[in-house]
Amino acid sequence: MDPSSAANIGLFLLGADSVVKMEFSSNRVQPGGIIYVSTNHDFTSNSNGLRLPVTNSGSNPISQIIPRSKFLYEVRMAPSVTSGKFTMNLKDYYLSESLLVNPEYFEFEIDANPPLLQLKTGNGIDISELQSGFLDIESNEEIVWDGNLSQVELSGNAKNSLVVSDIIVSARNIRLLFAGNPNANGGILSIRFNGVMDKALNSQGNIILPVQVFAFKSGPNMNIARRSCMGMELDDGRKIVLGGRAKSGVVINGNGTLSSTEFYNSITKEFSIGPDMIYRRQESAIVKLLDGRLLVSGGFGAKVWEASNESLSSIEVYDPVTNTWAEGPSLTTPRQLHKMTVLPNGDVLVVGGLTPFSPFQSIAMVELIHVTPNPASMTVETIGNLVDSRGKHAQVLSSSAGKVVITGGERSDITGPASSDYYARAIDSIEIYDIATKTLSTSTAKVIKRFNHFTHALSNGEILILGGISSRFNDNQPILRAQIYNPFTDTIRDHKNLLFGREWGTSFVFPYGKDQIVIAGGLEYRTVNGNTFDSILDTESWSETDNRFYLTSRSLNARWDGCDIGYPSTGGGMILGGRIGSILANTEEYSFE
């Protein structure tokens, strides 16, 4: 023990009050607000009284300190200081008075803003989350709230008989527990909170939180029942479905393969006939160009009124401003069940596919469509060949990595002239197109062998790979295990399992959630030898934040081989046509409207 140290001199002088304790009522306060300090030391006997030195401020936020008793003091803030974080250096100041204090430092904040509440998932939920009985609301800061049932009110067309039965409040979370049933069609659920304050006692009074409740609901029938079709939302909000295969026995334009298009109006809930494509097409590929036009390539079909079908190499472009189709250049090789990706410069990468007739041959050639305002002046460049030819694969642009990631697929090699002379199997390779160098390379990473699967680019630049099947023969099995590929490190890791193995389904990314992916429809193979299957009603979602798959609502029809239209402008989407035994004209929307 050093008897000459300032600390030990302080202990000697204080005697029984060896440490002066201070307790502050809050570390957040409004401009002009009050913090109370309770202490075990009588500062009224000091000539200077209680002093609270703020060390990191140009203007002192404390305007006045008023003793309310020997051991309780009212600290008033200056109304002119409206924000900021401040520190009191109590240790150094009171050491000069030979006092030891606890705490030695105190940090506080001047806060004029009320707390902000939001749904944990963003601004929308699947209806199954209401049906599960609770909902989590997050605050951007710690809250002070009683959480009485009288302080919450529900309204909106999604409410139905739903009521709040209990409330659980923690520092930054409000969990509402429900009884009753929401509207099965979803809609808007408005939640009104009263009296939620932060630790500085700021409050908006009433906070109304609108929640978009998404659910599957029946849509109108298309004018033509179709499968193997394409769909897209246009920049002006209209939705278009095009091409595909008509119901058995239906012949349009000389064939059952369709050139027809239909527009869907989300307001009137009606389909109207659009302009025919130049070609009848099924199993073709479609992208929306950067300027809002649609580009369609390949598929199985022919020009309108030509009776026979063949594998197509043609390209055509739809202009929504003029409502017309115009033919572009042809691909070097015909292909169907291929994929296209719009690159950052507006060009379109064309990968893979199959030839249409047995013996089936998968395609290795990769091509680049150079997009121009006039389709007639567009050109096609051959990039090179994949190491593994493939169709029914998946590919996705990783913008941050500057790459198009091509995963899995079905490779089919011809072994002879007969229709059965081909060898088809799922492949496990990943091939990469580098946008900057316009080169193809093969990844060292491998996917689980799969085709007819899904891929999604995640917010961190990685790629989620999920679903698909392993074979088209008796050893066929659904792939439950999802994987995540990192294009920066060229590595892949196993992820969680899907609840249902499926192919030919629908996969939407919804802007209503922070990271929501909804997977619906498709086929699930249920037997050991893989030759029995059912179409799937149950849907599931994947959350990037929660890093898991979970069961959501059910679709209205267990369909497969249809098409879908995502609604990036409002969230949600539509599933159209497909098969449940026969080919369907019916549709269903997944939306909150």
PDB file of C-alpha atoms in Angstrom, residues 25-291:
ATOM      1  CA  SER A  25     -32.090   7.162 -13.498  1.00  0.00           C
ATOM      2  CA  SER A  26     -31.415   6.834 -17.257  1.00  0.00           C
ATOM      3  CA  ASN A  27     -28.657   7.067 -19.831  1.00  0.00           C
ATOM      4  CA  ARG A  28     -31.019   8.655 -22.380  1.00  0.00           C
ATOM      5  CA  VAL A  29     -32.837  11.928 -21.975  1.00  0.00           C
ATOM      6  CA  GLN A  30     -34.827  14.359 -24.104  1.00  0.00           C
ATOM      7  CA  PRO A  31     -33.553  17.881 -24.867  1.00  0.00           C
ATOM      8  CA  GLY A  32     -34.439  19.920 -21.772  1.00  0.00           C
ATOM      9  CA  GLY A  33     -35.256  16.669 -19.963  1.00  0.00           C
ATOM     10  CA  ILE A  34     -34.243  15.432 -16.523  1.00  0.00           C
ATOM     11  CA  ILE A  35     -31.968  12.704 -15.184  1.00  0.00           C
ATOM     12  CA  TYR A  36     -32.047  11.948 -11.448  1.00  0.00           C
ATOM     13  CA  VAL A  37     -28.898  11.029  -9.518  1.00  0.00           C
ATOM     14  CA  SER A  38     -29.090   9.214  -6.188  1.00  0.00           C
ATOM     15  CA  THR A  39     -25.934   8.899  -4.100  1.00  0.00           C
ATOM     16  CA  ASN A  40     -24.696   7.842  -0.671  1.00  0.00           C
ATOM     17  CA  HIS A  41     -22.744  11.084  -0.217  1.00  0.00           C
ATOM     18  CA  ASP A  42     -24.122  14.450   0.959  1.00  0.00           C
ATOM     19  CA  PHE A  43     -22.972  16.912  -1.681  1.00  0.00           C
ATOM     20  CA  THR A  44     -25.031  19.748  -0.188  1.00  0.00           C
ATOM     21  CA  SER A  45     -22.260  20.180   2.375  1.00  0.00           C
ATOM     22  CA  ASN A  46     -19.758  20.846  -0.419  1.00  0.00           C
ATOM     23  CA  SER A  47     -19.236  24.454  -1.451  1.00  0.00           C
ATOM     24  CA  ASN A  48     -19.604  23.471  -5.126  1.00  0.00           C
ATOM     25  CA  GLY A  49     -22.435  20.991  -4.524  1.00  0.00           C
ATOM     26  CA  LEU A  50     -22.760  18.086  -6.936  1.00  0.00           C
ATOM     27  CA  ARG A  51     -20.766  18.589 -10.113  1.00  0.00           C
ATOM     28  CA  LEU A  52     -21.027  16.352 -13.198  1.00  0.00           C
ATOM     29  CA  PRO A  53     -18.184  17.252 -15.576  1.00  0.00           C
ATOM     30  CA  VAL A  54     -18.905  16.530 -19.257  1.00  0.00           C
ATOM     31  CA  THR A  55     -15.564  16.112 -20.977  1.00  0.00           C
ATOM     32  CA  ASN A  56     -16.280  15.567 -24.688  1.00  0.00           C
ATOM     33  CA  SER A  57     -18.633  18.373 -25.571  1.00  0.00           C
ATOM     34  CA  GLY A  58     -18.233  21.831 -27.054  1.00  0.00           C
ATOM     35  CA  SER A  59     -21.442  22.949 -25.343  1.00  0.00           C
ATOM     36  CA  ASN A  60     -22.381  21.514 -21.965  1.00  0.00           C
ATOM     37  CA  PRO A  61     -25.761  19.753 -22.235  1.00  0.00           C
ATOM     38  CA  ILE A  62     -26.369  20.188 -18.474  1.00  0.00           C
ATOM     39  CA  SER A  63     -28.043  23.466 -17.632  1.00  0.00           C
ATOM     40  CA  GLN A  64     -28.759  23.037 -13.915  1.00  0.00           C
ATOM     41  CA  ILE A  65     -28.317  20.614 -10.997  1.00  0.00           C
ATOM     42  CA  ILE A  66     -30.936  20.955  -8.251  1.00  0.00           C
ATOM     43  CA  PRO A  67     -30.653  19.119  -4.899  1.00  0.00           C
ATOM     44  CA  ARG A  68     -33.977  17.535  -3.925  1.00  0.00           C
ATOM     45  CA  SER A  69     -32.516  16.091  -0.708  1.00  0.00           C
ATOM     46  CA  LYS A  70     -29.069  15.328   0.662  1.00  0.00           C
ATOM     47  CA  PHE A  71     -28.907  12.226  -1.468  1.00  0.00           C
ATOM     48  CA  LEU A  72     -31.127  12.960  -4.507  1.00  0.00           C
ATOM     49  CA  TYR A  73     -30.327  15.466  -7.276  1.00  0.00           C
ATOM     50  CA  GLU A  74     -32.238  16.620 -10.340  1.00  0.00           C
ATOM     51  CA  VAL A  75     -30.073  17.158 -13.423  1.00  0.00           C
ATOM     52  CA  ARG A  76     -31.746  19.363 -16.033  1.00  0.00           C
ATOM     53  CA  MET A  77     -30.585  19.372 -19.653  1.00  0.00           C
ATOM     54  CA  ALA A  78     -30.305  22.454 -21.831  1.00  0.00           C
ATOM     55  CA  PRO A  79     -33.170  22.593 -24.377  1.00  0.00           C
ATOM     56  CA  SER A  80     -30.744  23.998 -26.961  1.00  0.00           C
ATOM     57  CA  VAL A  81     -28.723  20.756 -27.058  1.00  0.00           C
ATOM     58  CA  THR A  82     -30.926  18.471 -29.160  1.00  0.00           C
ATOM     59  CA  SER A  83     -28.690  15.466 -29.796  1.00  0.00           C
ATOM     60  CA  GLY A  84     -25.360  13.880 -29.007  1.00  0.00           C
ATOM     61  CA  LYS A  85     -23.539  11.316 -26.903  1.00  0.00           C
ATOM     62  CA  PHE A  86     -21.672  12.573 -23.847  1.00  0.00           C
ATOM     63  CA  THR A  87     -19.277  11.251 -21.202  1.00  0.00           C
ATOM     64  CA  MET A  88     -18.860  12.346 -17.560  1.00  0.00           C
ATOM     65  CA  ASN A  89     -15.315  11.823 -16.234  1.00  0.00           C
ATOM     66  CA  LEU A  90     -16.227  11.489 -12.569  1.00  0.00           C
ATOM     67  CA  LYS A  91     -13.024   9.753 -11.561  1.00  0.00           C
ATOM     68  CA  ASP A  92     -10.545  12.515 -12.399  1.00  0.00           C
ATOM     69  CA  TYR A  93     -12.773  15.343 -11.238  1.00  0.00           C
ATOM     70  CA  TYR A  94     -13.535  13.960  -7.788  1.00  0.00           C
ATOM     71  CA  LEU A  95     -10.046  12.577  -7.258  1.00  0.00           C
ATOM     72  CA  SER A  96      -8.982  16.209  -6.962  1.00  0.00           C
ATOM     73  CA  GLU A  97     -11.448  16.421  -4.070  1.00  0.00           C
ATOM     74  CA  SER A  98     -10.029  13.189  -2.631  1.00  0.00           C
ATOM     75  CA  LEU A  99     -13.192  11.244  -3.408  1.00  0.00           C
ATOM     76  CA  LEU A 100     -13.460   7.846  -5.047  1.00  0.00           C
ATOM     77  CA  VAL A 101     -16.619   7.447  -7.123  1.00  0.00           C
ATOM     78  CA  ASN A 102     -18.474   4.531  -8.662  1.00  0.00           C
ATOM     79  CA  PRO A 103     -19.035   4.598 -11.575  1.00  0.00           C
ATOM     80  CA  GLU A 104     -15.863   6.335 -12.638  1.00  0.00           C
ATOM     81  CA  TYR A 105     -17.393   7.296 -16.004  1.00  0.00           C
ATOM     82  CA  PHE A 106     -20.992   7.727 -17.111  1.00  0.00           C
ATOM     83  CA  GLU A 107     -22.135   7.912 -20.726  1.00  0.00           C
ATOM     84  CA  PHE A 108     -25.512   9.332 -21.725  1.00  0.00           C
ATOM     85  CA  GLU A 109     -27.309  10.493 -24.858  1.00  0.00           C
ATOM     86  CA  ILE A 110     -29.570  13.400 -25.711  1.00  0.00           C
ATOM     87  CA  ASP A 111     -32.337  11.865 -27.851  1.00  0.00           C
ATOM     88  CA  ALA A 112     -35.276  13.724 -29.386  1.00  0.00           C
ATOM     89  CA  ASN A 113     -36.535  10.890 -31.623  1.00  0.00           C
ATOM     90  CA  PRO A 114     -39.346   8.480 -30.691  1.00  0.00           C
ATOM     91  CA  PRO A 115     -38.722   4.734 -31.120  1.00  0.00           C
ATOM     92  CA  LEU A 116     -39.381   3.198 -34.527  1.00  0.00           C
ATOM     93  CA  LEU A 117     -41.212  -0.123 -34.739  1.00  0.00           C
ATOM     94  CA  GLN A 118     -41.079  -2.558 -37.643  1.00  0.00           C
ATOM     95  CA  LEU A 119     -42.021  -6.114 -38.387  1.00  0.00           C
ATOM     96  CA  LYS A 120     -39.103  -8.481 -37.862  1.00  0.00           C
ATOM     97  CA  THR A 121     -39.383  -9.730 -41.466  1.00  0.00           C
ATOM     98  CA  GLY A 122     -39.581  -6.277 -43.069  1.00  0.00           C
ATOM     99  CA  ASN A 123     -43.077  -5.121 -43.964  1.00  0.00           C
ATOM    100  CA  GLY A 124     -44.875  -8.379 -44.747  1.00  0.00           C
ATOM    101  CA  ILE A 125     -45.437 -11.967 -43.648  1.00  0.00           C
ATOM    102  CA  ASP A 126     -46.881 -15.200 -44.931  1.00  0.00           C
ATOM    103  CA  ILE A 127     -50.339 -15.914 -43.524  1.00  0.00           C
ATOM    104  CA  SER A 128     -48.954 -18.999 -41.800  1.00  0.00           C
ATOM    105  CA  GLU A 129     -47.082 -16.714 -39.397  1.00  0.00           C
ATOM    106  CA  LEU A 130     -50.397 -15.300 -38.157  1.00  0.00           C
ATOM    107  CA  GLN A 131     -51.893 -18.774 -38.040  1.00  0.00           C
ATOM    108  CA  SER A 132     -48.949 -19.958 -35.938  1.00  0.00           C
ATOM    109  CA  GLY A 133     -50.127 -17.645 -33.197  1.00  0.00           C
ATOM    110  CA  PHE A 134     -47.535 -14.908 -32.730  1.00  0.00           C
ATOM    111  CA  LEU A 135     -45.765 -12.024 -34.423  1.00  0.00           C
ATOM    112  CA  ASP A 136     -42.522 -10.265 -33.473  1.00  0.00           C
ATOM    113  CA  ILE A 137     -42.178  -6.474 -33.709  1.00  0.00           C
ATOM    114  CA  GLU A 138     -38.698  -4.947 -33.419  1.00  0.00           C
ATOM    115  CA  SER A 139     -37.695  -1.510 -32.127  1.00  0.00           C
ATOM    116  CA  ASN A 140     -34.621   0.418 -33.248  1.00  0.00           C
ATOM    117  CA  GLU A 141     -33.832   1.179 -29.574  1.00  0.00           C
ATOM    118  CA  GLU A 142     -34.736   0.003 -26.100  1.00  0.00           C
ATOM    119  CA  ILE A 143     -38.335   0.706 -25.192  1.00  0.00           C
ATOM    120  CA  VAL A 144     -40.295   1.438 -22.026  1.00  0.00           C
ATOM    121  CA  TRP A 145     -43.822   0.077 -22.342  1.00  0.00           C
ATOM    122  CA  ASP A 146     -46.364  -1.635 -20.123  1.00  0.00           C
ATOM    123  CA  GLY A 147     -47.674  -3.854 -22.903  1.00  0.00           C
ATOM    124  CA  ASN A 148     -51.293  -3.862 -21.778  1.00  0.00           C
ATOM    125  CA  LEU A 149     -53.855  -5.419 -24.143  1.00  0.00           C
ATOM    126  CA  SER A 150     -55.707  -2.094 -24.158  1.00  0.00           C
ATOM    127  CA  GLN A 151     -52.641  -0.502 -25.792  1.00  0.00           C
ATOM    128  CA  VAL A 152     -52.870  -2.622 -28.984  1.00  0.00           C
ATOM    129  CA  GLU A 153     -55.616  -2.557 -31.597  1.00  0.00           C
ATOM    130  CA  LEU A 154     -55.957  -4.624 -34.799  1.00  0.00           C
ATOM    131  CA  SER A 155     -57.766  -3.548 -37.961  1.00  0.00           C
ATOM    132  CA  GLY A 156     -57.581  -4.067 -41.732  1.00  0.00           C
ATOM    133  CA  ASN A 157     -59.059  -6.543 -44.200  1.00  0.00           C
ATOM    134  CA  ALA A 158     -56.701  -9.345 -43.080  1.00  0.00           C
ATOM    135  CA  LYS A 159     -57.951  -9.211 -39.475  1.00  0.00           C
ATOM    136  CA  ASN A 160     -61.119 -11.334 -39.676  1.00  0.00           C
ATOM    137  CA  SER A 161     -61.614 -12.739 -36.120  1.00  0.00           C
ATOM    138  CA  LEU A 162     -57.973 -12.269 -35.115  1.00  0.00           C
ATOM    139  CA  VAL A 163     -57.390 -10.703 -31.659  1.00  0.00           C
ATOM    140  CA  VAL A 164     -54.331 -10.135 -29.479  1.00  0.00           C
ATOM    141  CA  SER A 165     -54.489 -12.521 -26.529  1.00  0.00           C
ATOM    142  CA  ASP A 166     -51.202 -11.639 -24.803  1.00  0.00           C
ATOM    143  CA  ILE A 167     -48.134  -9.429 -25.141  1.00  0.00           C
ATOM    144  CA  ILE A 168     -44.531 -10.210 -24.201  1.00  0.00           C
ATOM    145  CA  VAL A 169     -42.205  -7.183 -24.039  1.00  0.00           C
ATOM    146  CA  SER A 170     -38.399  -7.279 -23.923  1.00  0.00           C
ATOM    147  CA  ALA A 171     -35.803  -4.544 -24.397  1.00  0.00           C
ATOM    148  CA  ARG A 172     -36.220  -4.173 -28.164  1.00  0.00           C
ATOM    149  CA  ASN A 173     -38.947  -6.660 -29.066  1.00  0.00           C
ATOM    150  CA  ILE A 174     -42.715  -6.886 -28.751  1.00  0.00           C
ATOM    151  CA  ARG A 175     -44.208 -10.336 -29.273  1.00  0.00           C
ATOM    152  CA  LEU A 176     -47.945 -10.338 -29.971  1.00  0.00           C
ATOM    153  CA  LEU A 177     -49.773 -13.595 -29.261  1.00  0.00           C
ATOM    154  CA  PHE A 178     -52.968 -14.164 -31.244  1.00  0.00           C
ATOM    155  CA  ALA A 179     -56.254 -15.972 -30.948  1.00  0.00           C
ATOM    156  CA  GLY A 180     -58.880 -16.328 -33.688  1.00  0.00           C
ATOM    157  CA  ASN A 181     -58.314 -16.620 -37.433  1.00  0.00           C
ATOM    158  CA  PRO A 182     -56.972 -14.177 -40.022  1.00  0.00           C
ATOM    159  CA  ASN A 183     -58.599 -13.696 -43.425  1.00  0.00           C
ATOM    160  CA  ALA A 184     -57.493 -16.699 -45.507  1.00  0.00           C
ATOM    161  CA  ASN A 185     -56.946 -14.368 -48.482  1.00  0.00           C
ATOM    162  CA  GLY A 186     -54.453 -12.222 -46.614  1.00  0.00           C
ATOM    163  CA  GLY A 187     -54.458  -8.460 -47.128  1.00  0.00           C
ATOM    164  CA  ILE A 188     -53.438  -5.623 -44.803  1.00  0.00           C
ATOM    165  CA  LEU A 189     -53.296  -6.047 -41.030  1.00  0.00           C
ATOM    166  CA  SER A 190     -52.926  -2.681 -39.275  1.00  0.00           C
ATOM    167  CA  ILE A 191     -51.498  -2.852 -35.747  1.00  0.00           C
ATOM    168  CA  ARG A 192     -51.972   0.254 -33.600  1.00  0.00           C
ATOM    169  CA  PHE A 193     -49.665   0.676 -30.586  1.00  0.00           C
ATOM    170  CA  ASN A 194     -50.309   3.298 -27.918  1.00  0.00           C
ATOM    171  CA  GLY A 195     -47.789   4.733 -25.469  1.00  0.00           C
ATOM    172  CA  VAL A 196     -44.592   3.027 -26.617  1.00  0.00           C
ATOM    173  CA  MET A 197     -41.695   5.147 -25.332  1.00  0.00           C
ATOM    174  CA  ASP A 198     -37.933   4.916 -25.432  1.00  0.00           C
ATOM    175  CA  LYS A 199     -35.680   5.318 -22.409  1.00  0.00           C
ATOM    176  CA  ALA A 200     -35.637   9.070 -22.995  1.00  0.00           C
ATOM    177  CA  LEU A 201     -39.470   8.947 -22.734  1.00  0.00           C
ATOM    178  CA  ASN A 202     -39.932   9.991 -26.356  1.00  0.00           C
ATOM    179  CA  SER A 203     -43.172   8.702 -27.857  1.00  0.00           C
ATOM    180  CA  GLN A 204     -45.193   9.108 -31.027  1.00  0.00           C
ATOM    181  CA  GLY A 205     -48.352   8.517 -29.039  1.00  0.00           C
ATOM    182  CA  ASN A 206     -50.045   6.184 -31.522  1.00  0.00           C
ATOM    183  CA  ILE A 207     -47.912   4.088 -33.865  1.00  0.00           C
ATOM    184  CA  ILE A 208     -49.767   2.417 -36.736  1.00  0.00           C
ATOM    185  CA  LEU A 209     -47.836  -0.449 -38.290  1.00  0.00           C
ATOM    186  CA  PRO A 210     -49.308  -1.769 -41.599  1.00  0.00           C
ATOM    187  CA  VAL A 211     -48.411  -5.406 -42.242  1.00  0.00           C
ATOM    188  CA  GLN A 212     -48.816  -6.988 -45.675  1.00  0.00           C
ATOM    189  CA  VAL A 213     -50.206 -10.497 -45.122  1.00  0.00           C
ATOM    190  CA  PHE A 214     -49.397 -12.655 -48.157  1.00  0.00           C
ATOM    191  CA  ALA A 215     -51.540 -15.673 -49.020  1.00  0.00           C
ATOM    192  CA  PHE A 216     -52.361 -17.820 -52.027  1.00  0.00           C
ATOM    193  CA  LYS A 217     -55.731 -16.933 -53.542  1.00  0.00           C
ATOM    194  CA  SER A 218     -57.497 -18.064 -56.659  1.00  0.00           C
ATOM    195  CA  GLY A 219     -56.931 -15.933 -59.738  1.00  0.00           C
ATOM    196  CA  PRO A 220     -58.946 -15.816 -62.964  1.00  0.00           C
ATOM    197  CA  ASN A 221     -58.575 -18.397 -65.690  1.00  0.00           C
ATOM    198  CA  MET A 222     -56.373 -17.667 -68.650  1.00  0.00           C
ATOM    199  CA  ASN A 223     -58.067 -17.621 -72.018  1.00  0.00           C
ATOM    200  CA  ILE A 224     -56.008 -20.675 -73.017  1.00  0.00           C
ATOM    201  CA  ALA A 225     -54.974 -23.591 -70.794  1.00  0.00           C
ATOM    202  CA  ARG A 226     -51.196 -23.969 -71.121  1.00  0.00           C
ATOM    203  CA  ARG A 227     -48.085 -25.576 -69.680  1.00  0.00           C
ATOM    204  CA  SER A 228     -44.329 -25.067 -70.308  1.00  0.00           C
ATOM    205  CA  CYS A 229     -45.090 -21.356 -70.697  1.00  0.00           C
ATOM    206  CA  MET A 230     -43.232 -18.153 -69.793  1.00  0.00           C
ATOM    207  CA  GLY A 231     -44.258 -15.143 -67.737  1.00  0.00           C
ATOM    208  CA  MET A 232     -42.903 -11.729 -66.806  1.00  0.00           C
ATOM    209  CA  GLU A 233     -43.920  -8.473 -65.127  1.00  0.00           C
ATOM    210  CA  LEU A 234     -43.389  -5.477 -67.407  1.00  0.00           C
ATOM    211  CA  ASP A 235     -41.964  -2.184 -66.193  1.00  0.00           C
ATOM    212  CA  ASP A 236     -45.403  -0.550 -66.502  1.00  0.00           C
ATOM    213  CA  GLY A 237     -46.872  -3.083 -64.028  1.00  0.00           C
ATOM    214  CA  ARG A 238     -48.681  -5.279 -66.557  1.00  0.00           C
ATOM    215  CA  LYS A 239     -48.107  -9.021 -66.362  1.00  0.00           C
ATOM    216  CA  ILE A 240     -47.712 -11.127 -69.486  1.00  0.00           C
ATOM    217  CA  VAL A 241     -47.866 -14.896 -70.039  1.00  0.00           C
ATOM    218  CA  LEU A 242     -46.764 -16.302 -73.371  1.00  0.00           C
ATOM    219  CA  GLY A 243     -46.268 -19.484 -75.323  1.00  0.00           C
ATOM    220  CA  GLY A 244     -46.392 -23.008 -73.949  1.00  0.00           C
ATOM    221  CA  ARG A 245     -48.343 -26.107 -74.850  1.00  0.00           C
ATOM    222  CA  ALA A 246     -52.152 -26.170 -75.138  1.00  0.00           C
ATOM    223  CA  LYS A 247     -54.451 -28.778 -73.649  1.00  0.00           C
ATOM    224  CA  SER A 248     -54.564 -32.080 -75.502  1.00  0.00           C
ATOM    225  CA  GLY A 249     -56.761 -31.870 -78.599  1.00  0.00           C
ATOM    226  CA  VAL A 250     -56.584 -28.059 -78.811  1.00  0.00           C
ATOM    227  CA  VAL A 251     -54.999 -26.791 -82.034  1.00  0.00           C
ATOM    228  CA  ILE A 252     -54.202 -23.071 -82.400  1.00  0.00           C
ATOM    229  CA  ASN A 253     -52.343 -21.603 -85.361  1.00  0.00           C
ATOM    230  CA  GLY A 254     -52.062 -25.079 -86.835  1.00  0.00           C
ATOM    231  CA  ASN A 255     -50.520 -26.736 -83.780  1.00  0.00           C
ATOM    232  CA  GLY A 256     -50.838 -27.311 -80.023  1.00  0.00           C
ATOM    233  CA  THR A 257     -47.657 -25.323 -79.355  1.00  0.00           C
ATOM    234  CA  LEU A 258     -48.682 -21.728 -78.675  1.00  0.00           C
ATOM    235  CA  SER A 259     -47.677 -18.343 -80.049  1.00  0.00           C
ATOM    236  CA  SER A 260     -50.388 -16.589 -78.052  1.00  0.00           C
ATOM    237  CA  THR A 261     -49.804 -14.049 -75.272  1.00  0.00           C
ATOM    238  CA  GLU A 262     -52.107 -12.766 -72.559  1.00  0.00           C
ATOM    239  CA  PHE A 263     -51.921  -9.761 -70.264  1.00  0.00           C
ATOM    240  CA  TYR A 264     -53.046  -9.925 -66.645  1.00  0.00           C
ATOM    241  CA  ASN A 265     -54.462  -6.816 -64.983  1.00  0.00           C
ATOM    242  CA  SER A 266     -53.903  -6.975 -61.212  1.00  0.00           C
ATOM    243  CA  ILE A 267     -56.560  -4.305 -60.599  1.00  0.00           C
ATOM    244  CA  THR A 268     -59.464  -5.744 -62.607  1.00  0.00           C
ATOM    245  CA  LYS A 269     -58.278  -9.367 -62.080  1.00  0.00           C
ATOM    246  CA  GLU A 270     -58.784 -10.162 -65.765  1.00  0.00           C
ATOM    247  CA  PHE A 271     -56.777 -11.640 -68.627  1.00  0.00           C
ATOM    248  CA  SER A 272     -56.852 -10.048 -72.061  1.00  0.00           C
ATOM    249  CA  ILE A 273     -55.376 -11.307 -75.343  1.00  0.00           C
ATOM    250  CA  GLY A 274     -52.038  -9.804 -76.377  1.00  0.00           C
ATOM    251  CA  PRO A 275     -50.179  -9.862 -79.708  1.00  0.00           C
ATOM    252  CA  ASP A 276     -49.018 -13.251 -80.957  1.00  0.00           C
ATOM    253  CA  MET A 277     -45.323 -14.041 -81.038  1.00  0.00           C
ATOM    254  CA  ILE A 278     -43.777 -14.623 -84.436  1.00  0.00           C
ATOM    255  CA  TYR A 279     -43.060 -18.216 -83.422  1.00  0.00           C
ATOM    256  CA  ARG A 280     -45.023 -20.838 -81.544  1.00  0.00           C
ATOM    257  CA  ARG A 281     -42.818 -21.802 -78.571  1.00  0.00           C
ATOM    258  CA  GLN A 282     -42.708 -24.082 -75.564  1.00  0.00           C
ATOM    259  CA  GLU A 283     -39.764 -24.804 -73.247  1.00  0.00           C
ATOM    260  CA  SER A 284     -38.114 -21.583 -74.444  1.00  0.00           C
ATOM    261  CA  ALA A 285     -36.285 -18.977 -72.338  1.00  0.00           C
ATOM    262  CA  ILE A 286     -37.225 -15.366 -71.578  1.00  0.00           C
ATOM    263  CA  VAL A 287     -35.484 -12.370 -69.979  1.00  0.00           C
ATOM    264  CA  LYS A 288     -36.407  -8.734 -69.440  1.00  0.00           C
ATOM    265  CA  LEU A 289     -33.789  -6.442 -70.950  1.00  0.00           C
ATOM    266  CA  LEU A 290     -32.450  -3.395 -69.133  1.00  0.00           C
ATOM    267  CA  ASP A 291     -34.695  -1.104 -71.219  1.00  0.00           C
TER     268      ASP A 291
END
